Amino acid sequence: MLEVDLHSHSTHSDGLLTPAVLAARAQANGVKTYALTDHDELSGLADARTAAEALGMRFITGVEISVSWADETLHIVGLNFDAQHAAIVEGLREVRKGRQRRAERIAADLARVGIEGTLEGARKHARNPELPSRTHFARYLVERGIVSDSNAAFRRYLTKGKPGYVEHQWATLPQAVGWIMAAGGMAVIAHPGRYGLNNKERELLLGDFRDLGGVGVEVVTGSHTKDQYETWARYAQRFGLKASAGSDFHGPGESYLDLGKLPELPYGLTPVWAAF
Ligand code: AMP
Ligand code: MN
Ligand code: MN
Ligand code: MN
């Protein structure tokens, strides 16, 4: 088991646990090096650091930035940066403003198929008013009994081509990588196997990302199958990128892998955490 987990979510974005409770769970599960990576938000980091360090863990500053790239939404994880740096603080503030406008459009789209009141409903589930997420819409649709679980909410609504999915312009890839680098951190492509990219698009993304100064890809993540660990290990080697690992834990019962329950990286990779 790895003693590292560099991808997790708290109530400051779409996770179910507070930063302090998450840190305690990480420590109980054997984590020694831990990062909180809330979506587009840094407000949970101070509490997470206090709790993690009190428990004797090494805490790494983190974030997961929403990016639009070639018709896809990508997630770029930033690690080990200065969370007070103006470039990333202000960049993310703009991304969160975009989230508010998108939430209104998602609610309007759901209203068109007869599901009213979802903006207020989703907002009730979002503990951070600056961060309404599709996850909060999903939890509200479950609460209303419109779907039986979150997965069904995404399958029937909220994803491309379904009611409740709206196109949205997030940060650009150069912006996200640039903010992370300006703040002294490392940029990592989150769960690269999850995007609908063909081989050519994957190569284009990895090349672009590396040219911008990106340094790593997640290889071991709760969003990859075992086969995908191998696939992305080979891409990392081919493109001279380091490997990251994180559960992408959102809460008990909501995630495939529990916090800190990660297998070792495939052989022959340079872990991003070797540089911490
Ligand atoms: P947003 O950033 O608001 O578009 O929401 C994206 C979040 O929704 C992801 O970070 C996941 O936590 C969650 N999510 C996306 N797709 C699914 C899915 N198919 N099933 C469950 N959760 C999902
Ligand atoms: Mn999420
Ligand atoms: Mn993600
Ligand atoms: Mn995530």
CSV table of C-alpha atoms and ligand atoms in Angstrom, one decimal:
chain,number,residue,atom,x,y,z
A,1,MET,CA,0.0,0.0,0.0
A,2,LEU,CA,1.2,3.5,-0.8
A,3,GLU,CA,1.7,5.8,2.1
A,4,VAL,CA,0.7,8.7,-0.1
A,5,ASP,CA,-2.7,10.2,-1.2
A,6,LEU,CA,-2.5,13.3,-3.4
A,7,HIS,CA,-6.2,13.7,-4.5
A,8,SER,CA,-9.2,14.2,-2.2
A,9,HIS,CA,-12.2,16.4,-1.7
A,10,SER,CA,-13.8,18.1,1.3
A,11,THR,CA,-17.0,20.0,2.0
A,12,HIS,CA,-15.2,23.0,0.5
A,13,SER,CA,-16.0,21.5,-2.9
A,14,ASP,CA,-18.0,18.4,-3.5
A,15,GLY,CA,-16.8,16.1,-0.8
A,16,LEU,CA,-18.9,15.0,2.2
A,17,LEU,CA,-16.3,15.3,5.0
A,18,THR,CA,-14.7,18.4,6.5
A,19,PRO,CA,-10.9,18.9,6.0
A,20,ALA,CA,-10.2,17.9,9.6
A,21,VAL,CA,-12.3,14.7,9.4
A,22,LEU,CA,-10.7,13.8,6.1
A,23,ALA,CA,-7.2,14.3,7.6
A,24,ALA,CA,-8.1,12.0,10.5
A,25,ARG,CA,-9.3,9.3,8.1
A,26,ALA,CA,-6.2,9.6,6.0
A,27,GLN,CA,-4.0,9.1,9.0
A,28,ALA,CA,-6.1,6.2,10.3
A,29,ASN,CA,-5.7,4.6,6.8
A,30,GLY,CA,-1.9,4.8,7.0
A,31,VAL,CA,-1.2,7.9,4.9
A,32,LYS,CA,2.0,9.8,5.6
A,33,THR,CA,2.0,12.3,2.8
A,34,TYR,CA,-1.4,13.9,2.2
A,35,ALA,CA,-2.9,16.5,-0.2
A,36,LEU,CA,-6.4,18.0,-0.2
A,37,THR,CA,-7.4,18.9,-3.8
A,38,ASP,CA,-10.8,20.6,-3.8
A,39,HIS,CA,-12.2,21.6,-7.1
A,40,ASP,CA,-11.3,25.3,-8.0
A,41,GLU,CA,-11.0,26.2,-4.3
A,42,LEU,CA,-8.3,26.8,-1.7
A,43,SER,CA,-10.4,27.6,1.3
A,44,GLY,CA,-10.1,24.2,3.0
A,45,LEU,CA,-6.3,24.1,2.9
A,46,ALA,CA,-5.6,25.9,6.2
A,47,ASP,CA,-7.8,23.6,8.3
A,48,ALA,CA,-6.5,20.6,6.4
A,49,ARG,CA,-2.9,21.5,7.1
A,50,THR,CA,-3.5,22.2,10.8
A,51,ALA,CA,-5.3,18.8,11.2
A,52,ALA,CA,-2.8,16.8,9.1
A,53,GLU,CA,0.3,18.2,10.8
A,54,ALA,CA,-1.2,17.7,14.3
A,55,LEU,CA,-1.6,14.0,13.3
A,56,GLY,CA,2.1,13.8,12.1
A,57,MET,CA,1.4,13.7,8.4
A,58,ARG,CA,3.3,15.6,5.7
A,59,PHE,CA,0.7,18.0,4.2
A,60,ILE,CA,0.9,19.1,0.6
A,61,THR,CA,-1.1,22.0,-0.7
A,62,GLY,CA,-3.4,20.9,-3.5
A,63,VAL,CA,-6.2,21.9,-5.9
A,64,GLU,CA,-8.0,20.4,-8.8
A,65,ILE,CA,-8.6,23.0,-11.5
A,66,SER,CA,-11.4,22.7,-14.1
A,67,VAL,CA,-10.1,23.2,-17.6
A,68,SER,CA,-11.7,23.3,-21.1
A,69,TRP,CA,-9.4,21.8,-23.7
A,70,ALA,CA,-10.5,20.8,-27.3
A,71,ASP,CA,-14.2,20.2,-26.5
A,72,GLU,CA,-13.4,18.2,-23.3
A,73,THR,CA,-13.4,19.2,-19.6
A,74,LEU,CA,-10.1,18.2,-18.1
A,75,HIS,CA,-9.0,18.4,-14.5
A,76,ILE,CA,-5.5,19.6,-13.7
A,77,VAL,CA,-4.2,19.0,-10.2
A,78,GLY,CA,-1.8,21.5,-8.7
A,79,LEU,CA,0.5,20.3,-5.9
A,80,ASN,CA,2.9,21.9,-3.5
A,81,PHE,CA,2.3,25.6,-4.4
A,82,ASP,CA,1.9,28.8,-2.4
A,83,ALA,CA,-1.8,29.0,-1.7
A,84,GLN,CA,-1.5,32.8,-1.1
A,85,HIS,CA,-0.1,33.6,-4.5
A,86,ALA,CA,-2.2,36.2,-6.3
A,87,ALA,CA,-2.1,34.4,-9.7
A,88,ILE,CA,-3.8,31.2,-8.5
A,89,VAL,CA,-6.0,32.9,-5.9
A,90,GLU,CA,-7.5,35.3,-8.5
A,91,GLY,CA,-7.6,32.8,-11.3
A,92,LEU,CA,-9.7,30.4,-9.2
A,93,ARG,CA,-12.0,33.2,-8.0
A,94,GLU,CA,-12.9,33.7,-11.7
A,95,VAL,CA,-13.4,30.0,-12.2
A,96,ARG,CA,-15.8,29.9,-9.2
A,97,LYS,CA,-17.8,32.9,-10.6
A,98,GLY,CA,-18.2,30.8,-13.8
A,99,ARG,CA,-19.6,28.0,-11.7
A,100,GLN,CA,-22.4,30.2,-10.4
A,101,ARG,CA,-23.5,31.1,-13.9
A,102,ARG,CA,-23.3,27.5,-15.0
A,103,ALA,CA,-25.4,26.3,-12.0
A,104,GLU,CA,-28.2,28.7,-13.1
A,105,ARG,CA,-28.1,27.3,-16.6
A,106,ILE,CA,-28.1,23.7,-15.3
A,107,ALA,CA,-31.2,24.5,-13.2
A,108,ALA,CA,-32.9,26.2,-16.2
A,109,ASP,CA,-32.2,23.1,-18.3
A,110,LEU,CA,-33.6,20.7,-15.7
A,111,ALA,CA,-36.7,23.0,-15.4
A,112,ARG,CA,-37.3,22.5,-19.1
A,113,VAL,CA,-37.8,18.8,-18.5
A,114,GLY,CA,-40.1,19.6,-15.6
A,115,ILE,CA,-37.7,19.3,-12.7
A,116,GLU,CA,-38.1,22.6,-10.8
A,117,GLY,CA,-36.2,24.0,-7.8
A,118,THR,CA,-32.9,22.4,-8.5
A,119,LEU,CA,-30.8,25.6,-8.1
A,120,GLU,CA,-32.0,26.1,-4.5
A,121,GLY,CA,-31.8,22.3,-3.9
A,122,ALA,CA,-28.2,22.0,-5.1
A,123,ARG,CA,-27.2,25.1,-3.2
A,124,LYS,CA,-28.6,23.5,0.0
A,125,HIS,CA,-26.2,20.5,-0.5
A,126,ALA,CA,-23.2,22.8,-1.3
A,127,ARG,CA,-21.7,23.6,2.0
A,128,ASN,CA,-19.5,26.2,0.2
A,129,PRO,CA,-21.8,28.7,-1.5
A,130,GLU,CA,-19.0,29.5,-3.9
A,131,LEU,CA,-18.9,26.0,-5.2
A,132,PRO,CA,-22.1,24.6,-6.6
A,133,SER,CA,-21.1,21.4,-8.4
A,134,ARG,CA,-22.9,18.8,-10.5
A,135,THR,CA,-22.4,16.5,-7.6
A,136,HIS,CA,-24.7,18.7,-5.5
A,137,PHE,CA,-27.3,18.6,-8.2
A,138,ALA,CA,-26.9,14.8,-8.3
A,139,ARG,CA,-27.4,14.6,-4.5
A,140,TYR,CA,-30.5,16.8,-4.7
A,141,LEU,CA,-32.0,14.6,-7.5
A,142,VAL,CA,-31.5,11.6,-5.2
A,143,GLU,CA,-33.0,13.4,-2.3
A,144,ARG,CA,-36.1,14.2,-4.4
A,145,GLY,CA,-36.4,10.6,-5.4
A,146,ILE,CA,-36.0,11.4,-9.1
A,147,VAL,CA,-33.1,8.9,-9.3
A,148,SER,CA,-32.0,6.2,-6.9
A,149,ASP,CA,-28.4,7.2,-6.6
A,150,SER,CA,-25.7,9.7,-7.8
A,151,ASN,CA,-24.5,7.4,-10.6
A,152,ALA,CA,-28.0,7.3,-12.0
A,153,ALA,CA,-28.3,11.1,-11.7
A,154,PHE,CA,-25.2,11.5,-13.9
A,155,ARG,CA,-26.3,8.8,-16.3
A,156,ARG,CA,-29.8,10.2,-16.9
A,157,TYR,CA,-29.0,13.9,-16.3
A,158,LEU,CA,-25.9,16.1,-15.9
A,159,THR,CA,-23.7,14.5,-18.6
A,160,LYS,CA,-23.2,15.4,-22.2
A,161,GLY,CA,-26.3,15.1,-24.3
A,162,LYS,CA,-28.6,14.8,-21.2
A,163,PRO,CA,-30.9,17.4,-19.6
A,164,GLY,CA,-28.9,19.3,-17.0
A,165,TYR,CA,-25.7,19.3,-19.0
A,166,VAL,CA,-24.7,22.7,-20.3
A,167,GLU,CA,-21.5,23.6,-22.2
A,168,HIS,CA,-19.2,25.7,-20.1
A,169,GLN,CA,-15.9,27.5,-20.6
A,170,TRP,CA,-13.6,26.7,-17.7
A,171,ALA,CA,-10.0,27.9,-17.4
A,172,THR,CA,-7.7,27.2,-20.4
A,173,LEU,CA,-4.9,24.7,-20.1
A,174,PRO,CA,-2.2,27.4,-20.3
A,175,GLN,CA,-4.0,29.4,-17.5
A,176,ALA,CA,-4.3,26.4,-15.1
A,177,VAL,CA,-0.7,25.3,-15.6
A,178,GLY,CA,0.5,28.9,-15.5
A,179,TRP,CA,-1.3,29.7,-12.2
A,180,ILE,CA,0.2,26.6,-10.6
A,181,MET,CA,3.7,27.3,-11.8
A,182,ALA,CA,3.6,31.0,-10.9
A,183,ALA,CA,2.7,29.9,-7.4
A,184,GLY,CA,5.8,27.5,-7.4
A,185,GLY,CA,3.8,24.2,-7.7
A,186,MET,CA,3.7,21.2,-9.9
A,187,ALA,CA,0.9,20.6,-12.4
A,188,VAL,CA,-0.4,17.1,-12.9
A,189,ILE,CA,-3.1,15.8,-15.2
A,190,ALA,CA,-5.9,14.2,-13.1
A,191,HIS,CA,-7.3,10.8,-14.1
A,192,PRO,CA,-6.2,11.0,-17.7
A,193,GLY,CA,-7.9,7.7,-18.6
A,194,ARG,CA,-11.3,9.2,-17.9
A,195,TYR,CA,-11.5,11.6,-20.8
A,196,GLY,CA,-13.0,10.7,-24.1
A,197,LEU,CA,-9.7,11.1,-26.0
A,198,ASN,CA,-8.4,9.0,-28.8
A,199,ASN,CA,-4.7,8.1,-29.0
A,200,LYS,CA,-3.8,11.1,-31.2
A,201,GLU,CA,-5.6,13.5,-28.9
A,202,ARG,CA,-3.9,11.9,-25.8
A,203,GLU,CA,-0.5,12.5,-27.4
A,204,LEU,CA,-1.5,16.1,-28.4
A,205,LEU,CA,-2.6,16.8,-24.8
A,206,LEU,CA,0.5,15.3,-23.2
A,207,GLY,CA,2.8,17.2,-25.6
A,208,ASP,CA,1.0,20.5,-25.0
A,209,PHE,CA,0.9,20.0,-21.3
A,210,ARG,CA,4.6,19.2,-21.1
A,211,ASP,CA,5.5,22.1,-23.3
A,212,LEU,CA,3.6,24.4,-20.9
A,213,GLY,CA,5.6,23.1,-18.0
A,214,GLY,CA,3.3,20.4,-16.7
A,215,VAL,CA,5.3,17.7,-14.9
A,216,GLY,CA,3.1,14.7,-14.1
A,217,VAL,CA,0.1,12.5,-14.7
A,218,GLU,CA,-2.0,10.5,-12.3
A,219,VAL,CA,-1.3,6.9,-12.8
A,220,VAL,CA,-2.9,5.3,-9.7
A,221,THR,CA,-6.3,6.8,-9.1
A,222,GLY,CA,-9.7,5.7,-8.0
A,223,SER,CA,-10.9,6.8,-11.5
A,224,HIS,CA,-8.6,4.3,-13.3
A,225,THR,CA,-8.9,0.5,-13.8
A,226,LYS,CA,-5.9,-1.7,-13.2
A,227,ASP,CA,-5.3,-1.8,-17.0
A,228,GLN,CA,-5.3,1.9,-17.1
A,229,TYR,CA,-2.5,2.0,-14.5
A,230,GLU,CA,-0.3,0.3,-17.0
A,231,THR,CA,-1.5,2.4,-20.0
A,232,TRP,CA,-0.7,5.6,-18.2
A,233,ALA,CA,2.5,4.4,-16.7
A,234,ARG,CA,3.7,3.8,-20.3
A,235,TYR,CA,2.5,7.3,-21.4
A,236,ALA,CA,4.3,8.9,-18.4
A,237,GLN,CA,7.5,7.1,-19.5
A,238,ARG,CA,7.2,8.0,-23.1
A,239,PHE,CA,6.6,11.7,-22.4
A,240,GLY,CA,9.1,12.1,-19.6
A,241,LEU,CA,6.3,12.8,-17.1
A,242,LYS,CA,6.3,11.9,-13.4
A,243,ALA,CA,3.6,9.8,-11.8
A,244,SER,CA,1.1,10.9,-9.2
A,245,ALA,CA,-1.4,8.9,-7.1
A,246,GLY,CA,-4.6,9.8,-5.3
A,247,SER,CA,-7.9,8.2,-4.3
A,248,ASP,CA,-10.1,11.0,-5.5
A,249,PHE,CA,-12.1,10.3,-2.3
A,250,HIS,CA,-15.3,12.2,-2.0
A,251,GLY,CA,-16.9,10.5,1.0
A,252,PRO,CA,-17.9,7.1,2.5
A,253,GLY,CA,-19.9,5.2,-0.1
A,254,GLU,CA,-19.3,7.8,-2.9
A,255,SER,CA,-15.9,6.7,-4.1
A,256,TYR,CA,-14.3,3.6,-5.6
A,257,LEU,CA,-11.2,3.8,-3.5
A,258,ASP,CA,-11.1,4.8,0.2
A,259,LEU,CA,-8.7,7.6,1.2
A,260,GLY,CA,-5.2,6.2,1.4
A,261,LYS,CA,-6.0,2.7,0.1
A,262,LEU,CA,-3.8,2.9,-3.0
A,263,PRO,CA,-1.7,0.2,-4.6
A,264,GLU,CA,2.0,0.9,-5.4
A,265,LEU,CA,2.9,2.6,-8.7
A,266,PRO,CA,3.9,0.3,-11.6
A,267,TYR,CA,7.6,-0.3,-11.9
A,268,GLY,CA,10.0,2.3,-13.5
A,269,LEU,CA,8.2,5.6,-12.7
A,270,THR,CA,9.4,8.7,-11.0
A,271,PRO,CA,6.8,9.7,-8.3
A,272,VAL,CA,5.9,13.4,-8.1
A,273,TRP,CA,6.3,13.2,-4.3
A,274,ALA,CA,10.0,12.4,-4.7
A,275,ALA,CA,10.4,16.1,-5.2
A,276,PHE,CA,8.5,17.2,-2.0
B,1,AMP,P1,-18.5,19.7,-11.8
B,1,AMP,O1,-17.0,20.1,-11.6
B,1,AMP,O2,-19.4,20.5,-11.1
B,1,AMP,O3,-18.7,19.5,-13.3
B,1,AMP,O4,-18.7,18.2,-11.2
B,1,AMP,C1,-17.8,17.2,-11.5
B,1,AMP,C2,-17.8,16.2,-10.4
B,1,AMP,O5,-18.9,15.3,-10.6
B,1,AMP,C3,-16.6,15.2,-10.5
B,1,AMP,O6,-15.5,15.8,-9.8
B,1,AMP,C4,-17.1,14.0,-9.8
B,1,AMP,O7,-17.0,14.2,-8.4
B,1,AMP,C5,-18.6,14.0,-10.1
B,1,AMP,N1,-18.9,13.1,-11.3
B,1,AMP,C6,-18.7,13.3,-12.5
B,1,AMP,N2,-19.1,12.3,-13.3
B,1,AMP,C7,-19.7,11.4,-12.4
B,1,AMP,C8,-20.4,10.2,-12.6
B,1,AMP,N3,-20.6,9.6,-13.8
B,1,AMP,N4,-20.8,9.6,-11.5
B,1,AMP,C9,-20.6,10.1,-10.2
B,1,AMP,N5,-20.0,11.3,-10.0
B,1,AMP,C10,-19.6,11.9,-11.1
B,2,MN,MN,-15.7,15.9,-7.6
B,3,MN,MN,-11.6,15.1,-11.4
B,4,MN,MN,-11.2,14.9,-7.9
